[in-house]
Amino acid sequence: MKNVHVSLLDWFKQYGRHGLAWRKTDDIYAIFLSEVMLQQTQASRVAEYYYPHFLQKYPTLKHFARASLDEILSDWSGLGYYSRARNLHKALNLCKKTGLPQTMEALQKLPGVGRYTASAVCSFALNQKVAVIDTNIKRVLKRYFAQMNDKEILKEAEIFLNQDTPKEHNLALMDLGSLLCTSKNPRCPKCPLMLTCKGINEPEIYTSKQKIQYEKLDIFLGICLVNKKLALVKSSEKLYKGLFVLPEVEPLEENFIASFKHSYTKYRLSVFLYTTDYAPQNASYFTYEELLQAPISSMIKKAVSFLDF
Ligand code: SF4
């Protein structure tokens, strides 16, 4: 196994994605923040704006915990999966006095933290001897060990872990999955594991095919403008909980303004906008400038683009 570890690390030194901002720090808060952002979001989107923006505005755990949830949701706007922001805010408030916990077990007790995030924090921030398994690493290991069973993969990953350089080993596997051992057309001739890979002859059969069941939804939203201020209500629905949304209305043909498509998580939404004179009693009113700072989703931003303030 030693030779395999050496070639993997050599490859990583030469080709690894060392420029990613969250790889240049060992600050546990910054790494925790990046790992939560990276769940279900492409690294480039996180790196380009959200990660630097959050670290600039909330440089420490205490700054983040002190901010209101509205403020966090507003800064998170556009990144999607808002439950991540709500859980992050809850988690950091729970440990604002003690700092983030430093064990897998304790980290997984925080809201929204599963095995992957806990292992990534323990490995990347604390250099603990923990096998990290994200989607990329799982694909590499499934192919490398010609193994489909998730529990077996975890066992194999723990045995395979390089005890001398666990952090670099995990990062190397992650980059290998992202750069060479890709879902389609893996580039095996360039792979540092090619000599011992059991799945090299038929890598595609070890690619997990998760069929996403998309749900189509039609939604009818009301535009109520009072003195050039738009009425919005705070959502208590799971989808956009805590964010300001347009109130739902009965669709009346004569009030139709526009419609557009929007994708959000597993939903494929057809959104129809209607003028209305009535806003719910609990509505809050926003000027155009205030909307720029408000916790609203990309879907509401799209809707606002149809309005003439
Ligand atoms: S040899 Fe091919 S299938 Fe095996 S780990 Fe490398 S890229 Fe993946």
GROMACS .gro file of C-alpha atoms and ligand atoms in nm:
model
  317
    1MET     CA    1   0.000   0.000   0.000
    2LYS     CA    2   0.296   0.228   0.063
    3ASN     CA    3   0.373   0.262  -0.309
    4VAL     CA    4   0.013   0.350  -0.386
    5HIS     CA    5   0.014   0.617  -0.115
    6VAL     CA    6   0.334   0.763  -0.252
    7SER     CA    7   0.209   0.785  -0.611
    8LEU     CA    8  -0.122   0.933  -0.497
    9LEU     CA    9   0.056   1.203  -0.295
   10ASP     CA   10   0.303   1.276  -0.576
   11TRP     CA   11   0.015   1.323  -0.815
   12PHE     CA   12  -0.162   1.547  -0.563
   13LYS     CA   13   0.145   1.764  -0.512
   14GLN     CA   14   0.168   1.822  -0.884
   15TYR     CA   15  -0.196   1.844  -0.989
   16GLY     CA   16  -0.407   1.904  -0.675
   17ARG     CA   17  -0.637   2.205  -0.647
   18HIS     CA   18  -0.411   2.388  -0.403
   19GLY     CA   19  -0.548   2.729  -0.497
   20LEU     CA   20  -0.889   2.682  -0.330
   21ALA     CA   21  -0.917   2.945  -0.056
   22TRP     CA   22  -1.044   2.706   0.213
   23ARG     CA   23  -0.736   2.491   0.161
   24LYS     CA   24  -0.508   2.776   0.258
   25THR     CA   25  -0.632   2.795   0.616
   26ASP     CA   26  -0.658   2.568   0.917
   27ASP     CA   27  -0.912   2.792   1.091
   28ILE     CA   28  -1.183   2.548   1.198
   29TYR     CA   29  -1.461   2.808   1.162
   30ALA     CA   30  -1.359   2.901   0.805
   31ILE     CA   31  -1.333   2.534   0.707
   32PHE     CA   32  -1.668   2.452   0.868
   33LEU     CA   33  -1.826   2.744   0.682
   34SER     CA   34  -1.677   2.632   0.349
   35GLU     CA   35  -1.789   2.272   0.398
   36VAL     CA   36  -2.147   2.375   0.466
   37MET     CA   37  -2.145   2.601   0.160
   38LEU     CA   38  -1.996   2.329  -0.059
   39GLN     CA   39  -2.278   2.084   0.017
   40GLN     CA   40  -2.476   2.064  -0.309
   41THR     CA   41  -2.300   2.369  -0.455
   42GLN     CA   42  -2.018   2.388  -0.707
   43ALA     CA   43  -1.680   2.492  -0.565
   44SER     CA   44  -1.643   2.770  -0.823
   45ARG     CA   45  -1.965   2.943  -0.707
   46VAL     CA   46  -1.859   2.924  -0.344
   47ALA     CA   47  -1.504   3.042  -0.420
   48GLU     CA   48  -1.602   3.332  -0.645
   49TYR     CA   49  -1.830   3.515  -0.409
   50TYR     CA   50  -1.995   3.353  -0.109
   51TYR     CA   51  -1.695   3.222   0.086
   52PRO     CA   52  -1.484   3.543   0.063
   53HIS     CA   53  -1.791   3.759   0.123
   54PHE     CA   54  -1.892   3.572   0.441
   55LEU     CA   55  -1.537   3.566   0.576
   56GLN     CA   56  -1.499   3.935   0.515
   57LYS     CA   57  -1.829   4.022   0.680
   58TYR     CA   58  -1.816   3.755   0.953
   59PRO     CA   59  -1.443   3.688   1.006
   60THR     CA   60  -1.495   3.478   1.321
   61LEU     CA   61  -1.752   3.242   1.464
   62LYS     CA   62  -1.857   3.514   1.708
   63HIS     CA   63  -1.924   3.765   1.429
   64PHE     CA   64  -2.142   3.508   1.253
   65ALA     CA   65  -2.330   3.407   1.568
   66ARG     CA   66  -2.394   3.771   1.658
   67ALA     CA   67  -2.561   3.846   1.323
   68SER     CA   68  -2.937   3.808   1.293
   69LEU     CA   69  -3.079   3.515   1.096
   70ASP     CA   70  -3.234   3.767   0.854
   71GLU     CA   71  -2.891   3.912   0.784
   72ILE     CA   72  -2.738   3.568   0.728
   73LEU     CA   73  -3.025   3.463   0.498
   74SER     CA   74  -2.989   3.785   0.304
   75ASP     CA   75  -2.615   3.721   0.250
   76TRP     CA   76  -2.690   3.358   0.162
   77SER     CA   77  -2.941   3.471  -0.100
   78GLY     CA   78  -2.876   3.297  -0.432
   79LEU     CA   79  -2.678   3.008  -0.283
   80GLY     CA   80  -2.997   2.805  -0.234
   81TYR     CA   81  -3.074   2.525   0.014
   82TYR     CA   82  -3.149   2.784   0.282
   83SER     CA   83  -3.183   2.523   0.555
   84ARG     CA   84  -2.802   2.514   0.546
   85ALA     CA   85  -2.787   2.881   0.647
   86ARG     CA   86  -3.049   2.835   0.921
   87ASN     CA   87  -2.866   2.531   1.062
   88LEU     CA   88  -2.530   2.705   1.039
   89HIS     CA   89  -2.665   3.001   1.233
   90LYS     CA   90  -2.813   2.769   1.496
   91ALA     CA   91  -2.495   2.559   1.519
   92LEU     CA   92  -2.261   2.856   1.556
   93ASN     CA   93  -2.485   3.010   1.820
   94LEU     CA   94  -2.475   2.685   2.015
   95CYS     CA   95  -2.097   2.694   2.031
   96LYS     CA   96  -2.025   3.066   2.035
   97LYS     CA   97  -1.880   3.047   2.388
   98THR     CA   98  -1.684   2.724   2.353
   99GLY     CA   99  -1.581   2.731   1.987
  100LEU     CA  100  -1.658   2.448   1.746
  101PRO     CA  101  -1.621   2.098   1.887
  102GLN     CA  102  -1.318   1.901   1.774
  103THR     CA  103  -1.441   1.542   1.753
  104MET     CA  104  -1.653   1.360   1.495
  105GLU     CA  105  -1.906   1.266   1.760
  106ALA     CA  106  -1.956   1.614   1.901
  107LEU     CA  107  -1.963   1.781   1.558
  108GLN     CA  108  -2.239   1.548   1.443
  109LYS     CA  109  -2.457   1.667   1.730
  110LEU     CA  110  -2.474   2.013   1.574
  111PRO     CA  111  -2.778   2.090   1.357
  112GLY     CA  112  -2.726   2.005   0.991
  113VAL     CA  113  -2.393   1.828   1.046
  114GLY     CA  114  -2.365   1.474   0.914
  115ARG     CA  115  -2.075   1.232   0.892
  116TYR     CA  116  -1.927   1.394   0.583
  117THR     CA  117  -1.908   1.750   0.721
  118ALA     CA  118  -1.778   1.629   1.058
  119SER     CA  119  -1.508   1.419   0.892
  120ALA     CA  120  -1.406   1.702   0.659
  121VAL     CA  121  -1.367   1.941   0.953
  122CYS     CA  122  -1.171   1.684   1.158
  123SER     CA  123  -0.946   1.606   0.864
  124PHE     CA  124  -0.895   1.943   0.695
  125ALA     CA  125  -0.889   2.168   1.003
  126LEU     CA  126  -0.750   1.931   1.266
  127ASN     CA  127  -0.551   1.679   1.061
  128GLN     CA  128  -0.715   1.390   1.246
  129LYS     CA  129  -0.689   1.034   1.115
  130VAL     CA  130  -1.037   1.023   0.970
  131ALA     CA  131  -1.146   0.890   0.631
  132VAL     CA  132  -1.347   1.151   0.442
  133ILE     CA  133  -1.602   1.026   0.190
  134ASP     CA  134  -1.774   1.276  -0.034
  135THR     CA  135  -1.933   1.198  -0.373
  136ASN     CA  136  -1.603   1.220  -0.559
  137ILE     CA  137  -1.410   1.007  -0.311
  138LYS     CA  138  -1.688   0.749  -0.299
  139ARG     CA  139  -1.675   0.708  -0.677
  140VAL     CA  140  -1.295   0.667  -0.674
  141LEU     CA  141  -1.308   0.410  -0.394
  142LYS     CA  142  -1.596   0.217  -0.546
  143ARG     CA  143  -1.396   0.177  -0.863
  144TYR     CA  144  -1.062   0.123  -0.692
  145PHE     CA  145  -1.196  -0.157  -0.471
  146ALA     CA  146  -1.459  -0.273  -0.724
  147GLN     CA  147  -1.711  -0.244  -0.445
  148MET     CA  148  -2.065  -0.103  -0.451
  149ASN     CA  149  -2.165  -0.142  -0.087
  150ASP     CA  150  -2.143   0.187   0.109
  151LYS     CA  151  -2.061   0.022   0.443
  152GLU     CA  152  -1.782  -0.179   0.284
  153ILE     CA  153  -1.651   0.135   0.116
  154LEU     CA  154  -1.628   0.309   0.454
  155LYS     CA  155  -1.433   0.012   0.595
  156GLU     CA  156  -1.203   0.006   0.292
  157ALA     CA  157  -1.155   0.385   0.315
  158GLU     CA  158  -1.046   0.356   0.679
  159ILE     CA  159  -0.797   0.080   0.599
  160PHE     CA  160  -0.671   0.270   0.292
  161LEU     CA  161  -0.623   0.597   0.486
  162ASN     CA  162  -0.262   0.712   0.489
  163GLN     CA  163  -0.183   0.735   0.862
  164ASP     CA  164   0.115   0.964   0.806
  165THR     CA  165  -0.061   1.226   0.593
  166PRO     CA  166  -0.436   1.169   0.638
  167LYS     CA  167  -0.539   1.520   0.535
  168GLU     CA  168  -0.341   1.521   0.208
  169HIS     CA  169  -0.459   1.166   0.136
  170ASN     CA  170  -0.825   1.270   0.164
  171LEU     CA  171  -0.770   1.584  -0.043
  172ALA     CA  172  -0.583   1.383  -0.307
  173LEU     CA  173  -0.870   1.135  -0.342
  174MET     CA  174  -1.117   1.421  -0.362
  175ASP     CA  175  -0.920   1.588  -0.643
  176LEU     CA  176  -0.868   1.260  -0.820
  177GLY     CA  177  -1.245   1.212  -0.833
  178SER     CA  178  -1.296   1.566  -0.953
  179LEU     CA  179  -1.017   1.577  -1.213
  180LEU     CA  180  -0.949   1.223  -1.340
  181CYS     CA  181  -1.185   0.961  -1.202
  182THR     CA  182  -1.489   1.151  -1.326
  183SER     CA  183  -1.838   0.997  -1.361
  184LYS     CA  184  -1.808   0.987  -1.738
  185ASN     CA  185  -1.491   0.902  -1.926
  186PRO     CA  186  -1.243   0.859  -1.638
  187ARG     CA  187  -0.888   0.917  -1.754
  188CYS     CA  188  -0.737   0.594  -1.621
  189PRO     CA  189  -0.407   0.610  -1.816
  190LYS     CA  190  -0.319   0.929  -1.622
  191CYS     CA  191  -0.433   0.798  -1.283
  192PRO     CA  192  -0.179   0.736  -1.005
  193LEU     CA  193  -0.391   0.438  -0.889
  194MET     CA  194  -0.412   0.266  -1.227
  195LEU     CA  195  -0.173  -0.020  -1.148
  196THR     CA  196  -0.376  -0.149  -0.855
  197CYS     CA  197  -0.729  -0.032  -0.945
  198LYS     CA  198  -0.969  -0.330  -0.947
  199GLY     CA  199  -1.237  -0.145  -1.141
  200ILE     CA  200  -1.016  -0.010  -1.418
  201ASN     CA  201  -1.165  -0.233  -1.688
  202GLU     CA  202  -1.525  -0.127  -1.632
  203PRO     CA  203  -1.528   0.192  -1.421
  204GLU     CA  204  -1.877   0.294  -1.539
  205ILE     CA  205  -2.047   0.008  -1.357
  206TYR     CA  206  -1.928   0.153  -1.025
  207THR     CA  207  -2.076   0.495  -1.094
  208SER     CA  208  -2.374   0.559  -0.869
  209LYS     CA  209  -2.670   0.657  -1.072
  210GLN     CA  210  -2.902   0.847  -0.848
  211LYS     CA  211  -3.221   0.926  -1.031
  212ILE     CA  212  -3.354   1.257  -0.913
  213GLN     CA  213  -3.730   1.268  -0.899
  214TYR     CA  214  -3.821   1.619  -1.002
  215GLU     CA  215  -4.148   1.765  -0.884
  216LYS     CA  216  -4.336   2.011  -1.104
  217LEU     CA  217  -4.525   2.289  -0.927
  218ASP     CA  218  -4.733   2.583  -1.052
  219ILE     CA  219  -4.733   2.879  -0.817
  220PHE     CA  220  -4.941   3.196  -0.837
  221LEU     CA  221  -4.794   3.502  -0.668
  222GLY     CA  222  -4.941   3.844  -0.601
  223ILE     CA  223  -4.774   4.177  -0.667
  224CYS     CA  224  -4.911   4.440  -0.433
  225LEU     CA  225  -4.734   4.775  -0.461
  226VAL     CA  226  -4.824   5.047  -0.212
  227ASN     CA  227  -4.647   5.381  -0.251
  228LYS     CA  228  -4.379   5.210  -0.458
  229LYS     CA  229  -4.323   4.952  -0.186
  230LEU     CA  230  -4.367   4.582  -0.250
  231ALA     CA  231  -4.561   4.364  -0.005
  232LEU     CA  232  -4.380   4.048   0.106
  233VAL     CA  233  -4.453   3.797   0.380
  234LYS     CA  234  -4.211   3.589   0.583
  235SER     CA  235  -4.242   3.228   0.477
  236SER     CA  236  -4.305   2.957   0.732
  237GLU     CA  237  -4.311   2.689   0.459
  238LYS     CA  238  -4.022   2.444   0.454
  239LEU     CA  239  -3.910   2.545   0.105
  240TYR     CA  240  -3.823   2.908   0.180
  241LYS     CA  241  -3.858   2.916   0.559
  242GLY     CA  242  -3.743   3.247   0.711
  243LEU     CA  243  -3.718   3.424   0.375
  244PHE     CA  244  -3.948   3.698   0.249
  245VAL     CA  245  -4.172   3.578  -0.036
  246LEU     CA  246  -4.457   3.714  -0.247
  247PRO     CA  247  -4.803   3.624  -0.113
  248GLU     CA  248  -4.992   3.353  -0.300
  249VAL     CA  249  -5.308   3.465  -0.483
  250GLU     CA  250  -5.599   3.326  -0.683
  251PRO     CA  251  -5.503   3.344  -1.052
  252LEU     CA  252  -5.731   3.598  -1.227
  253GLU     CA  253  -5.667   3.627  -1.598
  254GLU     CA  254  -5.721   4.005  -1.611
  255ASN     CA  255  -5.450   4.059  -1.347
  256PHE     CA  256  -5.184   3.848  -1.514
  257ILE     CA  257  -4.841   4.017  -1.546
  258ALA     CA  258  -4.586   3.755  -1.646
  259SER     CA  259  -4.469   3.399  -1.593
  260PHE     CA  260  -4.129   3.234  -1.571
  261LYS     CA  261  -3.966   2.901  -1.493
  262HIS     CA  262  -3.747   2.847  -1.191
  263SER     CA  263  -3.558   2.544  -1.061
  264TYR     CA  264  -3.504   2.499  -0.691
  265THR     CA  265  -3.370   2.180  -0.531
  266LYS     CA  266  -3.595   1.901  -0.663
  267TYR     CA  267  -3.867   2.142  -0.774
  268ARG     CA  268  -3.930   2.266  -1.125
  269LEU     CA  269  -4.150   2.569  -1.068
  270SER     CA  270  -4.374   2.754  -1.311
  271VAL     CA  271  -4.429   3.091  -1.149
  272PHE     CA  272  -4.722   3.314  -1.251
  273LEU     CA  273  -4.738   3.676  -1.137
  274TYR     CA  274  -5.061   3.873  -1.086
  275THR     CA  275  -5.134   4.222  -0.963
  276THR     CA  276  -5.340   4.237  -0.647
  277ASP     CA  277  -5.476   4.515  -0.427
  278TYR     CA  278  -5.474   4.302  -0.116
  279ALA     CA  279  -5.173   4.205   0.088
  280PRO     CA  280  -5.191   3.981   0.396
  281GLN     CA  281  -5.210   4.163   0.730
  282ASN     CA  282  -4.868   4.042   0.833
  283ALA     CA  283  -4.702   4.176   0.516
  284SER     CA  284  -4.388   4.390   0.531
  285TYR     CA  285  -4.326   4.654   0.265
  286PHE     CA  286  -3.996   4.705   0.082
  287THR     CA  287  -3.867   4.975  -0.148
  288TYR     CA  288  -3.652   4.863  -0.439
  289GLU     CA  289  -3.336   4.962  -0.246
  290GLU     CA  290  -3.452   4.774   0.064
  291LEU     CA  291  -3.516   4.462  -0.143
  292LEU     CA  292  -3.148   4.456  -0.238
  293GLN     CA  293  -3.062   4.393   0.128
  294ALA     CA  294  -3.361   4.178   0.224
  295PRO     CA  295  -3.348   3.801   0.279
  296ILE     CA  296  -3.520   3.694  -0.043
  297SER     CA  297  -3.459   3.398  -0.273
  298SER     CA  298  -3.342   3.400  -0.636
  299MET     CA  299  -3.698   3.317  -0.737
  300ILE     CA  300  -3.831   3.639  -0.580
  301LYS     CA  301  -3.543   3.834  -0.736
  302LYS     CA  302  -3.650   3.699  -1.076
  303ALA     CA  303  -4.010   3.802  -1.006
  304VAL     CA  304  -3.899   4.152  -0.904
  305SER     CA  305  -3.717   4.192  -1.236
  306PHE     CA  306  -4.061   4.197  -1.407
  307LEU     CA  307  -4.179   4.495  -1.202
  308ASP     CA  308  -4.166   4.861  -1.275
  309PHE     CA  309  -4.094   5.034  -0.946
  310SF4     S1  310  -0.768   0.381  -1.263
  310SF4    FE1  311  -0.947   0.475  -1.355
  310SF4     S2  312  -1.122   0.389  -1.248
  310SF4    FE2  313  -0.941   0.342  -1.126
  310SF4     S3  314  -0.933   0.509  -0.976
  310SF4    FE3  315  -0.805   0.568  -1.149
  310SF4     S4  316  -0.936   0.687  -1.287
  310SF4    FE4  317  -1.067   0.576  -1.141
   0.00000   0.00000   0.00000
